[in-house]
mmCIF file of C-alpha atoms in Angstrom:
data_model
loop_
_atom_site.group_PDB
_atom_site.id
_atom_site.type_symbol
_atom_site.label_atom_id
_atom_site.label_comp_id
_atom_site.label_asym_id
_atom_site.label_seq_id
_atom_site.Cartn_x
_atom_site.Cartn_y
_atom_site.Cartn_z
ATOM 1 C CA MET Y 1 64.533 124.251 -133.376
ATOM 2 C CA PRO Y 2 65.483 121.206 -131.556
ATOM 3 C CA ARG Y 3 63.453 118.210 -131.952
ATOM 4 C CA PRO Y 4 61.393 117.146 -128.637
ATOM 5 C CA LEU Y 5 63.563 114.591 -126.556
ATOM 6 C CA GLY Y 6 62.668 111.110 -126.561
ATOM 7 C CA GLU Y 7 61.378 109.608 -123.323
ATOM 8 C CA LEU Y 8 64.813 108.018 -122.364
ATOM 9 C CA GLU Y 9 66.624 111.162 -123.589
ATOM 10 C CA ASP Y 10 64.435 113.161 -121.416
ATOM 11 C CA ALA Y 11 64.787 110.964 -118.312
ATOM 12 C CA VAL Y 12 68.983 111.302 -118.761
ATOM 13 C CA MET Y 13 68.824 115.116 -119.585
ATOM 14 C CA THR Y 14 66.627 115.533 -116.259
ATOM 15 C CA ARG Y 15 69.170 114.493 -114.151
ATOM 16 C CA VAL Y 16 71.797 116.346 -116.367
ATOM 17 C CA TRP Y 17 70.001 119.543 -115.772
ATOM 18 C CA LYS Y 18 68.850 118.878 -112.016
ATOM 19 C CA TRP Y 19 72.291 117.982 -110.959
ATOM 20 C CA ASN Y 20 73.881 121.226 -112.909
ATOM 21 C CA ARG Y 21 77.175 119.832 -112.822
ATOM 22 C CA PRO Y 22 79.238 117.467 -115.321
ATOM 23 C CA VAL Y 23 78.018 113.820 -114.610
ATOM 24 C CA THR Y 24 79.427 110.438 -115.462
ATOM 25 C CA VAL Y 25 77.554 107.426 -117.117
ATOM 26 C CA ARG Y 26 77.607 105.745 -113.705
ATOM 27 C CA GLU Y 27 75.869 108.486 -111.996
ATOM 28 C CA VAL Y 28 72.962 108.701 -114.259
ATOM 29 C CA LEU Y 29 72.861 104.911 -114.515
ATOM 30 C CA GLU Y 30 72.481 104.369 -110.807
ATOM 31 C CA ASP Y 31 69.972 107.054 -110.493
ATOM 32 C CA LEU Y 32 67.959 105.673 -113.496
ATOM 33 C CA GLN Y 33 68.094 101.994 -112.066
ATOM 34 C CA GLN Y 34 66.022 103.372 -108.943
ATOM 35 C CA GLU Y 35 63.258 103.557 -111.418
ATOM 36 C CA ARG Y 36 63.805 101.141 -113.936
ATOM 37 C CA SER Y 37 66.119 98.294 -115.045
ATOM 38 C CA ILE Y 38 68.610 99.849 -117.647
ATOM 39 C CA ALA Y 39 72.051 98.841 -118.725
ATOM 40 C CA TYR Y 40 75.431 100.803 -118.837
ATOM 41 C CA THR Y 41 75.598 100.640 -122.311
ATOM 42 C CA THR Y 42 72.270 101.954 -122.888
ATOM 43 C CA VAL Y 43 72.778 105.170 -120.795
ATOM 44 C CA MET Y 44 76.157 105.687 -122.444
ATOM 45 C CA THR Y 45 74.722 105.191 -125.798
ATOM 46 C CA VAL Y 46 71.945 107.989 -124.926
ATOM 47 C CA LEU Y 47 74.424 110.526 -123.530
ATOM 48 C CA ASP Y 48 76.635 109.945 -126.808
ATOM 49 C CA ASN Y 49 73.664 110.558 -128.971
ATOM 50 C CA LEU Y 50 72.813 113.670 -126.856
ATOM 51 C CA HIS Y 51 76.355 114.702 -127.298
ATOM 52 C CA GLN Y 52 76.079 114.303 -131.002
ATOM 53 C CA LYS Y 53 72.750 116.320 -130.840
ATOM 54 C CA GLY Y 54 74.388 119.044 -129.211
ATOM 55 C CA TRP Y 55 72.419 118.749 -125.876
ATOM 56 C CA VAL Y 56 75.255 117.972 -123.922
ATOM 57 C CA ARG Y 57 79.257 118.646 -124.164
ATOM 58 C CA ARG Y 58 81.530 116.057 -122.801
ATOM 59 C CA GLU Y 59 85.123 116.119 -121.516
ATOM 60 C CA ALA Y 60 87.338 113.213 -121.039
ATOM 61 C CA GLU Y 61 88.581 112.094 -117.741
ATOM 62 C CA GLY Y 62 90.397 109.000 -117.806
ATOM 63 C CA ARG Y 63 89.088 106.224 -119.793
ATOM 64 C CA ALA Y 64 85.510 107.828 -119.504
ATOM 65 C CA TYR Y 65 83.827 111.259 -120.085
ATOM 66 C CA ARG Y 66 81.928 113.599 -117.951
ATOM 67 C CA TYR Y 67 78.675 115.113 -119.535
ATOM 68 C CA GLU Y 68 77.327 118.453 -118.963
ATOM 69 C CA ALA Y 69 74.018 120.258 -120.357
ATOM 70 C CA VAL Y 70 74.851 122.969 -123.020
ATOM 71 C CA SER Y 71 71.737 124.922 -122.091
ATOM 72 C CA THR Y 72 69.071 124.869 -119.630
ATOM 73 C CA ARG Y 73 65.691 122.924 -119.084
ATOM 74 C CA ALA Y 74 63.963 126.256 -119.215
ATOM 75 C CA ALA Y 75 65.608 127.210 -122.606
ATOM 76 C CA TYR Y 76 64.653 123.728 -123.925
ATOM 77 C CA ALA Y 77 60.926 124.412 -123.038
ATOM 78 C CA ALA Y 78 60.857 127.789 -124.271
ATOM 79 C CA ALA Y 79 62.281 126.612 -127.769
ATOM 80 C CA LEU Y 80 59.635 123.904 -128.056
ATOM 81 C CA MET Y 81 56.905 126.560 -126.889
ATOM 82 C CA ASN Y 82 58.127 129.096 -129.746
ATOM 83 C CA ASP Y 83 58.301 126.176 -132.238
ATOM 84 C CA ALA Y 84 54.899 124.976 -131.586
ATOM 85 C CA TRP Y 85 53.543 128.728 -131.315
ATOM 86 C CA SER Y 86 55.284 129.748 -134.768
ATOM 87 C CA GLN Y 87 53.631 126.780 -136.751
ATOM 88 C CA SER Y 88 50.150 128.003 -136.066
ATOM 89 C CA ASP Y 89 48.072 129.442 -138.725
ATOM 90 C CA ASN Y 90 46.728 131.853 -135.892
ATOM 91 C CA PRO Y 91 49.160 132.810 -133.357
ATOM 92 C CA ALA Y 92 46.815 134.816 -131.368
ATOM 93 C CA ALA Y 93 44.133 131.969 -131.401
ATOM 94 C CA ALA Y 94 46.806 129.531 -130.357
ATOM 95 C CA LEU Y 95 48.135 131.826 -127.238
ATOM 96 C CA VAL Y 96 44.581 132.210 -125.994
ATOM 97 C CA ALA Y 97 44.089 128.480 -126.181
ATOM 98 C CA PHE Y 98 47.364 127.988 -124.293
ATOM 99 C CA PHE Y 99 46.540 130.754 -121.777
ATOM 100 C CA GLY Y 100 43.144 129.012 -121.482
ATOM 101 C CA MET Y 101 45.039 125.710 -120.578
ATOM 102 C CA MET Y 102 47.174 127.354 -117.772
ATOM 103 C CA SER Y 103 46.509 126.969 -114.106
ATOM 104 C CA GLU Y 104 46.090 129.839 -111.656
ATOM 105 C CA GLU Y 105 49.549 129.405 -110.598
ATOM 106 C CA GLN Y 106 50.937 128.989 -114.088
ATOM 107 C CA ARG Y 107 48.943 132.457 -115.148
ATOM 108 C CA LEU Y 108 50.563 134.246 -112.059
ATOM 109 C CA ALA Y 109 54.115 132.981 -113.331
ATOM 110 C CA LEU Y 110 53.209 134.269 -116.829
ATOM 111 C CA GLN Y 111 52.368 137.769 -115.466
ATOM 112 C CA ASP Y 112 55.430 137.835 -113.435
ATOM 113 C CA ALA Y 113 57.505 136.978 -116.473
ATOM 114 C CA VAL Y 114 55.778 139.552 -118.500
ATOM 115 C CA ARG Y 115 56.646 142.397 -116.007
ATOM 116 C CA MET Y 116 60.366 141.017 -116.145
ATOM 117 C CA VAL Y 117 60.643 141.224 -119.696
ATOM 118 C CA GLN Y 118 58.756 144.708 -119.735
ATOM 119 C CA GLY Y 119 61.074 146.456 -117.220
ATOM 120 C CA PRO Y 120 60.093 149.529 -115.592
ATOM 121 C CA THR Y 121 56.417 150.695 -116.003
ATOM 122 C CA ALA Y 122 55.150 153.943 -116.711
ATOM 123 C CA GLU Y 123 53.466 153.978 -113.331
ATOM 124 C CA ASN Y 124 57.025 154.044 -111.762
ATOM 125 C CA PRO Y 125 59.098 156.401 -114.145
ATOM 126 C CA ASP Y 126 61.857 157.060 -111.385
ATOM 127 C CA SER Y 127 63.090 153.309 -111.477
ATOM 128 C CA ALA Y 128 63.775 153.811 -115.196
ATOM 129 C CA SER Y 129 67.130 155.904 -114.424
ATOM 130 C CA PRO Y 130 69.466 155.859 -111.677
ATOM 131 C CA GLY Y 131 68.826 158.808 -109.277
ATOM 132 C CA GLY Y 132 65.291 159.036 -110.709
ATOM 133 C CA GLY Y 133 65.939 161.997 -112.722
ATOM 134 C CA ARG Y 134 67.125 163.091 -116.194
#
């Protein structure tokens, strides 16, 4: 299970995930500088640390690197939720408490996700096989 990202690591990874392409230190730096004062070497160190931790892969381009996410933000969030849930001494109660914290929009998204994972339902057996027959 991955450790949660630190605040600056998360800010950097947010950009890498959002742009969904290989990025340079300079690109991340320029975007971060719209929110905070930060040095090139700081961003370079954070991206190097993320590479060492396995969050990004990098490829040399001249004297610099381009960094690309190894997995998605959704996979990261899922791993964090799974880790938190698996550490509970009462997983069912933890889920009930978690569901109680959800907004209506989140509950609807959860229902959609459950339907996607379950696949075709017994209410529509013809959708289980091509042509609807056996």
